[in-house]
mmCIF file of C-alpha atoms and ligand atoms in Angstrom:
data_model
loop_
_atom_site.group_PDB
_atom_site.id
_atom_site.type_symbol
_atom_site.label_atom_id
_atom_site.label_comp_id
_atom_site.label_asym_id
_atom_site.label_seq_id
_atom_site.Cartn_x
_atom_site.Cartn_y
_atom_site.Cartn_z
ATOM 1 C CA MET A 1 30.448 -8.606 -106.397
ATOM 2 C CA GLU A 2 29.142 -7.688 -102.858
ATOM 3 C CA ILE A 3 30.597 -4.946 -100.712
ATOM 4 C CA VAL A 4 30.383 -5.770 -96.964
ATOM 5 C CA LYS A 5 30.422 -2.716 -94.924
ATOM 6 C CA ILE A 6 31.402 -3.169 -91.342
ATOM 7 C CA GLU A 7 30.758 -0.122 -89.002
ATOM 8 C CA HIS A 8 31.986 0.467 -85.487
ATOM 9 C CA LYS A 9 31.753 3.548 -83.239
ATOM 10 C CA ILE A 10 34.681 4.874 -81.405
ATOM 11 C CA ILE A 11 33.612 7.420 -78.873
ATOM 12 C CA SER A 12 35.831 10.094 -77.887
ATOM 13 C CA TYR A 13 35.437 11.514 -74.408
ATOM 14 C CA LYS A 14 37.176 14.105 -72.121
ATOM 15 C CA LEU A 15 38.105 12.351 -68.922
ATOM 16 C CA ASP A 16 35.721 14.439 -66.704
ATOM 17 C CA GLU A 17 32.790 13.266 -68.944
ATOM 18 C CA LEU A 18 33.261 9.730 -67.766
ATOM 19 C CA THR A 19 31.683 8.165 -64.603
ATOM 20 C CA GLN A 20 33.743 8.075 -61.508
ATOM 21 C CA ASN A 21 34.031 4.381 -61.920
ATOM 22 C CA ILE A 22 35.638 4.569 -65.300
ATOM 23 C CA GLN A 23 37.909 7.393 -64.258
ATOM 24 C CA GLN A 24 39.016 5.315 -61.365
ATOM 25 C CA LEU A 25 39.820 2.319 -63.690
ATOM 26 C CA LEU A 26 41.869 4.605 -65.924
ATOM 27 C CA LYS A 27 43.740 5.849 -62.772
ATOM 28 C CA GLU A 28 44.476 2.141 -61.947
ATOM 29 C CA ALA A 29 46.014 1.718 -65.365
ATOM 30 C CA LYS A 30 48.038 5.017 -65.087
ATOM 31 C CA LYS A 31 49.426 3.781 -61.695
ATOM 32 C CA MET A 32 50.630 0.663 -63.415
ATOM 33 C CA GLU A 33 52.725 2.746 -65.919
ATOM 34 C CA LYS A 34 55.008 3.513 -62.909
ATOM 35 C CA VAL A 35 55.823 -0.217 -62.449
ATOM 36 C CA ALA A 36 56.291 -0.987 -66.227
ATOM 37 C CA TYR A 37 59.455 -2.623 -67.023
ATOM 38 C CA ALA A 38 60.387 -0.989 -70.194
ATOM 39 C CA PRO A 39 64.174 -0.150 -70.185
ATOM 40 C CA TYR A 40 64.372 -0.654 -73.854
ATOM 41 C CA SER A 41 61.477 1.262 -75.415
ATOM 42 C CA LYS A 42 60.907 3.576 -72.324
ATOM 43 C CA PHE A 43 57.325 3.391 -73.475
ATOM 44 C CA LEU A 44 55.283 2.867 -70.263
ATOM 45 C CA VAL A 45 52.071 1.161 -70.590
ATOM 46 C CA GLY A 46 49.511 0.383 -67.895
ATOM 47 C CA SER A 47 46.227 -1.632 -67.941
ATOM 48 C CA ALA A 48 43.405 -2.366 -65.597
ATOM 49 C CA LEU A 49 40.472 -4.669 -65.940
ATOM 50 C CA GLU A 50 37.229 -4.320 -64.172
ATOM 51 C CA LEU A 51 35.547 -7.661 -63.311
ATOM 52 C CA ASN A 52 31.933 -8.457 -62.711
ATOM 53 C CA SER A 53 32.569 -8.767 -58.943
ATOM 54 C CA GLY A 54 34.029 -5.303 -58.951
ATOM 55 C CA SER A 55 37.598 -6.514 -58.519
ATOM 56 C CA ILE A 56 40.402 -5.047 -60.557
ATOM 57 C CA ALA A 57 43.238 -6.839 -62.164
ATOM 58 C CA THR A 58 46.123 -4.888 -63.441
ATOM 59 C CA GLY A 59 49.144 -5.142 -65.735
ATOM 60 C CA CYS A 60 52.016 -3.345 -67.204
ATOM 61 C CA ASN A 61 54.443 -4.010 -70.230
ATOM 62 C CA GLN A 62 57.318 -6.255 -69.374
ATOM 63 C CA GLU A 63 60.317 -6.076 -71.784
ATOM 64 C CA ASN A 64 63.351 -8.249 -72.323
ATOM 65 C CA ALA A 65 66.799 -7.884 -73.716
ATOM 66 C CA SER A 66 65.663 -10.461 -76.184
ATOM 67 C CA TYR A 67 63.117 -7.990 -77.814
ATOM 68 C CA PRO A 68 60.585 -10.339 -79.212
ATOM 69 C CA LEU A 69 59.936 -11.734 -75.625
ATOM 70 C CA CYS A 70 58.365 -8.350 -74.573
ATOM 71 C CA ILE A 71 54.914 -8.680 -73.445
ATOM 72 C CA CYS A 72 52.155 -5.912 -73.487
ATOM 73 C CA ALA A 73 50.305 -4.473 -70.563
ATOM 74 C CA GLU A 74 47.014 -5.669 -71.884
ATOM 75 C CA ARG A 75 48.064 -9.283 -72.047
ATOM 76 C CA VAL A 76 49.664 -9.221 -68.625
ATOM 77 C CA ALA A 77 46.364 -7.891 -67.032
ATOM 78 C CA LEU A 78 44.363 -10.529 -68.915
ATOM 79 C CA TYR A 79 46.459 -13.411 -67.830
ATOM 80 C CA ASN A 80 46.661 -11.995 -64.303
ATOM 81 C CA ALA A 81 42.795 -11.920 -64.202
ATOM 82 C CA HIS A 82 42.698 -15.500 -65.547
ATOM 83 C CA VAL A 83 44.899 -16.778 -62.715
ATOM 84 C CA HIS A 84 43.762 -14.615 -59.788
ATOM 85 C CA HIS A 85 39.993 -14.240 -60.668
ATOM 86 C CA HIS A 86 39.396 -17.450 -62.488
ATOM 87 C CA GLY A 87 35.943 -17.719 -64.110
ATOM 88 C CA GLU A 88 35.016 -14.038 -63.579
ATOM 89 C CA ILE A 89 33.555 -11.979 -66.472
ATOM 90 C CA ILE A 90 35.752 -9.162 -67.490
ATOM 91 C CA LYS A 91 33.485 -6.012 -67.936
ATOM 92 C CA ARG A 92 36.023 -3.441 -69.193
ATOM 93 C CA LEU A 93 39.604 -2.718 -69.895
ATOM 94 C CA ALA A 94 41.437 0.502 -69.581
ATOM 95 C CA VAL A 95 44.779 0.977 -71.203
ATOM 96 C CA THR A 96 46.928 4.005 -70.754
ATOM 97 C CA ALA A 97 50.447 4.897 -72.011
ATOM 98 C CA SER A 98 53.064 7.584 -71.526
ATOM 99 C CA ASN A 99 56.421 8.257 -73.192
ATOM 100 C CA PRO A 100 59.021 10.191 -71.400
ATOM 101 C CA LYS A 101 60.688 11.081 -74.744
ATOM 102 C CA LYS A 102 57.609 12.508 -76.459
ATOM 103 C CA LEU A 103 54.162 13.577 -75.236
ATOM 104 C CA ILE A 104 51.459 11.009 -76.206
ATOM 105 C CA SER A 105 48.371 13.301 -76.689
ATOM 106 C CA GLU A 106 46.180 10.737 -78.473
ATOM 107 C CA PRO A 107 44.945 7.608 -76.710
ATOM 108 C CA VAL A 108 46.992 4.486 -77.314
ATOM 109 C CA SER A 109 45.148 1.508 -78.725
ATOM 110 C CA PRO A 110 46.149 -2.218 -78.261
ATOM 111 C CA CYS A 111 48.582 -3.797 -80.715
ATOM 112 C CA GLY A 112 47.393 -6.445 -83.148
ATOM 113 C CA ALA A 113 48.513 -9.299 -81.023
ATOM 114 C CA CYS A 114 46.704 -7.884 -77.915
ATOM 115 C CA ARG A 115 43.574 -7.514 -79.942
ATOM 116 C CA GLN A 116 43.534 -11.102 -80.802
ATOM 117 C CA VAL A 117 44.067 -12.039 -77.224
ATOM 118 C CA ILE A 118 41.495 -9.643 -75.903
ATOM 119 C CA LEU A 119 39.025 -11.077 -78.510
ATOM 120 C CA GLU A 120 39.688 -14.705 -77.442
ATOM 121 C CA PHE A 121 38.795 -13.740 -73.809
ATOM 122 C CA GLU A 122 35.679 -11.875 -75.048
ATOM 123 C CA ASN A 123 34.593 -14.951 -77.116
ATOM 124 C CA ARG A 124 35.214 -17.319 -74.224
ATOM 125 C CA GLN A 125 33.109 -15.444 -71.747
ATOM 126 C CA LYS A 126 30.523 -14.703 -74.363
ATOM 127 C CA SER A 127 30.130 -11.217 -73.274
ATOM 128 C CA PRO A 128 31.710 -7.876 -74.770
ATOM 129 C CA ILE A 129 34.742 -6.310 -73.022
ATOM 130 C CA GLU A 130 34.522 -2.502 -73.235
ATOM 131 C CA ILE A 131 37.787 -0.738 -73.940
ATOM 132 C CA TYR A 132 38.919 2.649 -72.718
ATOM 133 C CA MET A 133 42.070 4.165 -74.075
ATOM 134 C CA GLN A 134 44.150 7.082 -72.873
ATOM 135 C CA GLY A 135 47.521 8.657 -73.539
ATOM 136 C CA GLN A 136 48.945 11.661 -71.630
ATOM 137 C CA SER A 137 46.007 13.977 -72.212
ATOM 138 C CA ASP A 138 42.397 14.039 -70.963
ATOM 139 C CA LEU A 139 41.292 12.542 -74.256
ATOM 140 C CA VAL A 140 39.796 9.096 -73.953
ATOM 141 C CA TYR A 141 38.519 6.672 -76.689
ATOM 142 C CA TYR A 142 35.984 4.115 -75.972
ATOM 143 C CA ILE A 143 34.718 1.182 -77.856
ATOM 144 C CA ASN A 144 31.896 -1.169 -76.759
ATOM 145 C CA SER A 145 33.587 -4.546 -77.699
ATOM 146 C CA ALA A 146 36.970 -6.108 -78.435
ATOM 147 C CA SER A 147 35.445 -7.194 -81.714
ATOM 148 C CA ALA A 148 35.296 -3.655 -82.960
ATOM 149 C CA LEU A 149 39.026 -3.536 -82.856
ATOM 150 C CA LEU A 150 39.462 -6.674 -84.989
ATOM 151 C CA PRO A 151 36.769 -7.072 -87.670
ATOM 152 C CA ILE A 152 36.615 -10.309 -89.611
ATOM 153 C CA SER A 153 38.951 -11.925 -86.980
ATOM 154 C CA PHE A 154 40.383 -15.348 -86.722
ATOM 155 C CA SER A 155 38.658 -17.433 -84.095
ATOM 156 C CA SER A 156 38.161 -20.878 -82.739
ATOM 157 C CA GLU A 157 35.119 -21.150 -84.894
ATOM 158 C CA PHE A 158 37.508 -22.088 -87.828
ATOM 159 C CA LEU A 159 39.145 -24.969 -85.934
HETATM 160 N N1 THU B 1 52.921 -2.059 -75.594
HETATM 161 C C1 THU B 1 51.937 -2.443 -74.812
HETATM 162 O O1 THU B 1 52.177 -2.718 -73.660
HETATM 163 N N2 THU B 1 50.684 -2.323 -75.125
HETATM 164 C C2 THU B 1 50.359 -1.902 -76.493
HETATM 165 O O2 THU B 1 49.186 -1.963 -76.739
HETATM 166 C C3 THU B 1 51.376 -1.472 -77.348
HETATM 167 C C4 THU B 1 52.806 -1.641 -77.007
HETATM 168 C C5 THU B 1 54.334 -2.038 -75.106
HETATM 169 C C6 THU B 1 55.147 -3.205 -75.708
HETATM 170 C C7 THU B 1 56.590 -2.601 -75.582
HETATM 171 O O3 THU B 1 57.035 -2.857 -74.223
HETATM 172 C C8 THU B 1 56.274 -1.063 -75.686
HETATM 173 O O4 THU B 1 54.942 -0.873 -75.462
HETATM 174 C C9 THU B 1 56.776 -0.552 -76.943
HETATM 175 O O5 THU B 1 56.270 -1.304 -78.019
#
């Protein structure tokens, strides 16, 4: 028997401990919450990607009366970047959320499906995507790579 230990660091910051650049990226994600289409869950998610060129690509969640068709803010931003900034490296992703029904004091982290998709982008570009997460407080979680969110993941290596 062998025990395989996998360790990843999640760093917890107060918003004002982060660089202006990162604070701005989180602001861009927060702005996107305002255009989220979430009439069913009322859970508003915004996302913003910073690319190597300095460009920002954003997204928000998009819901549908047929619930399984809802798509998360993270994937909207990633596909937006793919289409409008094709070939650019994604340096970091900011994801923020708010809930008008209940205060989200903890940072919100990407769902399982989004983790798999973020990781596909990371593997493709062969360069880590940093992730910053925030709820409705000034607490921000940071991880240095999407792979930290999905250990022993499924990838194209198996195909
Ligand atoms: N949602 C996101 O946009 N990102 C996440 O990481 C978690 C969930 C959205 C999907 C749905 O519109 C709503 O939040 C409630 O699940």
